[in-house]
């Protein structure tokens, strides 16, 4: 059968003959995955070298290898082979090797020059997985520094080909037509996400009687597939075979979904996005698309990932619909509206923009890259997420302070696991708990053994370990008797067996604390202590709060959270293992820190000093610290003063007046060297002027001993103290002989509040600051009540005094109110009566 890509094969050969890289755009069904590698196999520039084909999924890798081998009339493992996480079919004669993404990254790390490889093909690059971006960045640097002859071919169904071309050094961009028939699209708006399975089952029942051929239904995950399958089983037609299709299924179940329906029967495939590209499912003429996908999103603020339900992109919607038109005209039912279709994003965001970057950070360290921006990326890793990933790797002892790989980090890389789980395996080797670590790694890397009601009330990982042990001894019936999914048990056991081979371990019984200890090595930031004597709320070592879902009646004091999400107000713990205080002391000593905590206690109003044993943000033990240095005490007391404010110091009126006088001169004469002695400055610079005076003090009450006026005056260097008294005196001598204090307010004229009769004989307003600043006079009655405010005493005598005199004369008849105050004798009190 001729495929559309074959018309482009001659130009693909020519471009790769002359160029180091090529970008190929071809829609699903064009035949790029299987025809292009075979067409290039015997090119002279390959000269017997291998072609590596990168596929994003294990199922697609195996299927692609099988189709290419069949085209050659050979068995898989001869000229064409594949290599995935737990399975490989290759031999010495294999020339085309189909790899999953993690396998290619490992091969590059072990052999950066890719000796014996002439071409690396990145298939389905539009999926933009983290491993694909990493491997392409490594290949580009390898070609630049080690292998100028290494050729790269990036193939994609939907992607900005021009951007990829620029990334590859302006590589040629070729586009192929697809092999497709018209697909009629119907929009069937349904309810919101909580009813995805119900909606899918309802639409499938409606269209089954009126449709022909096989049906492919897209659902976001295996959970929704199982729910839909359960809903359909009650009234499923006898002639219909319903086949689930997702990554965790057995190979036999996956193959069954891909095979054509038997004669006289029809097939309904319930698939995750795994069926969008790469895979060919024979016989599909109808597609029903839920329009949703599940994506892990990493939040750098919390350090946690959350599996979120998101709308698919327009590109994904088009690819899914195209599955109905591979063999004949088809139909696609979209379970959303046309207006919602218009609002979809064009492309699915690259994983590197949202994922947990700890695996990438470890790969970069082994590659020898400290600055990720020196590599070529279509989208560079976000700086914040990468920094947090490196911090985690330092906590796992995989990176040193300079982000260089440690010996422990090198050990983590050999496992091909997330660094957390790899750290657990490394620790288990030293503790003799390797088999248990393999089981835990399998349980955490594969889907949960417990589903639906069986998972409720069982957040303890021990329940899963018991189910796995039962499966080993009694098979599927024993697993099901404990409420476990037998197929999931098989996948976990397959993974655990692979790692046990690496450790040369056999399954072994475990004791109570061992699971918690091993998880602590993987999740040191998720060790948690209960917040209260009772309840299910915890504090994590990373400082966040968390609540234990399905907590037992007596939640443990300490636990390690293996599975959680970011939650809204606090994280939610779904799977955990208990941990004892004794186990922390015995096994986790490298995580503990002893620290003297000397700080201010606002409630006590005193310096409190304790010796703390900490694990991250958790305080495990605290004992009083009796020996403090003077510097430590002073620093903590300064902290307390700063938290309470300057009001805790023994201020008096003269100190506040001195402060206002200095600040007034600072505002009047900015060109002079008057210092800032405002409360804000004093509070910010306590260490400079106050701390040296605090020896022997540890409580707020001790501050009353301070000689604050002396401390403040020391802030003025000579000759400023003398100038202060000359330019901004604290008081003025008035004509009555009284010395009356001036009130200063920075930015305003000083105020002299004085009884009117004490100013008799004074012609003009008093002035300070070498006569540059006039005093504001608050004129008072004999009873010291305000009668007038003036900045111009001469004008007051001339224009206002006569009216004021009339009022004062009637109210205070015993006092002398002269007609000409300029010539009158000032007085402090009432005039004495004459005695004849």
CSV table of N, CA and C in Angstrom, one decimal, residues 513 517 527-529 556-559 578-589 592 613 615 620-621:
chain,number,residue,atom,x,y,z
A,513,UNK,N,9.2,-0.1,60.7
A,513,UNK,CA,9.7,1.3,60.3
A,513,UNK,C,10.4,1.4,59.0
A,517,UNK,N,11.4,4.8,56.7
A,517,UNK,CA,12.8,5.2,56.6
A,517,UNK,C,13.2,5.4,55.2
A,527,UNK,N,8.9,14.6,55.1
A,527,UNK,CA,8.8,14.1,56.4
A,527,UNK,C,7.9,15.1,57.2
A,528,UNK,N,7.0,14.5,58.0
A,528,UNK,CA,5.9,15.4,58.6
A,528,UNK,C,5.7,15.0,60.0
A,529,UNK,N,5.4,16.0,60.8
A,529,UNK,CA,5.1,15.8,62.2
A,529,UNK,C,3.6,16.3,62.5
A,556,UNK,N,-0.2,8.6,63.1
A,556,UNK,CA,1.1,8.6,63.7
A,556,UNK,C,1.6,10.0,64.0
A,557,UNK,N,2.5,10.1,64.9
A,557,UNK,CA,3.1,11.4,65.3
A,557,UNK,C,4.0,11.8,64.1
A,558,UNK,N,4.7,10.9,63.5
A,558,UNK,CA,5.6,11.2,62.4
A,558,UNK,C,5.2,10.4,61.2
A,559,UNK,N,5.3,10.9,60.0
A,559,UNK,CA,5.1,10.1,58.8
A,559,UNK,C,5.9,10.7,57.6
A,578,UNK,N,4.2,5.5,58.2
A,578,UNK,CA,4.6,6.0,59.5
A,578,UNK,C,6.1,6.0,59.7
A,579,UNK,N,6.6,6.8,60.6
A,579,UNK,CA,8.0,6.9,60.9
A,579,UNK,C,8.1,7.2,62.4
A,580,UNK,N,9.0,6.5,63.1
A,580,UNK,CA,9.1,6.7,64.6
A,580,UNK,C,10.3,7.7,64.8
A,581,UNK,N,10.2,8.3,66.0
A,581,UNK,CA,11.3,9.2,66.4
A,581,UNK,C,12.6,8.4,66.6
A,582,UNK,N,12.5,7.1,67.0
A,582,UNK,CA,13.7,6.3,67.2
A,582,UNK,C,14.3,6.0,65.8
A,583,UNK,N,13.5,5.8,64.8
A,583,UNK,CA,14.0,5.5,63.5
A,583,UNK,C,14.7,6.8,62.9
A,584,UNK,N,14.2,7.9,63.2
A,584,UNK,CA,14.8,9.2,62.7
A,584,UNK,C,16.2,9.3,63.3
A,585,UNK,N,16.3,9.1,64.6
A,585,UNK,CA,17.6,9.2,65.2
A,585,UNK,C,18.6,8.1,64.7
A,586,UNK,N,18.1,6.9,64.4
A,586,UNK,CA,19.0,5.8,64.1
A,586,UNK,C,19.4,5.9,62.6
A,587,UNK,N,18.5,6.2,61.7
A,587,UNK,CA,18.8,6.1,60.3
A,587,UNK,C,19.0,7.4,59.5
A,588,UNK,N,18.4,8.5,60.1
A,588,UNK,CA,18.4,9.7,59.3
A,588,UNK,C,19.2,10.8,59.9
A,589,UNK,N,20.3,10.4,60.5
A,589,UNK,CA,21.2,11.4,61.1
A,589,UNK,C,21.7,12.4,60.2
A,592,UNK,N,19.6,15.5,60.0
A,592,UNK,CA,19.3,16.3,61.2
A,592,UNK,C,20.4,17.4,61.3
A,613,UNK,N,17.1,20.7,67.6
A,613,UNK,CA,17.4,19.6,66.7
A,613,UNK,C,16.3,19.7,65.6
A,615,UNK,N,14.9,19.1,61.5
A,615,UNK,CA,14.9,18.4,60.2
A,615,UNK,C,14.1,19.2,59.2
A,620,UNK,N,12.4,19.0,66.0
A,620,UNK,CA,12.2,17.8,66.7
A,620,UNK,C,12.4,17.8,68.2
A,621,UNK,N,13.4,18.5,68.6
A,621,UNK,CA,13.7,18.7,70.0
A,621,UNK,C,14.2,20.1,70.3
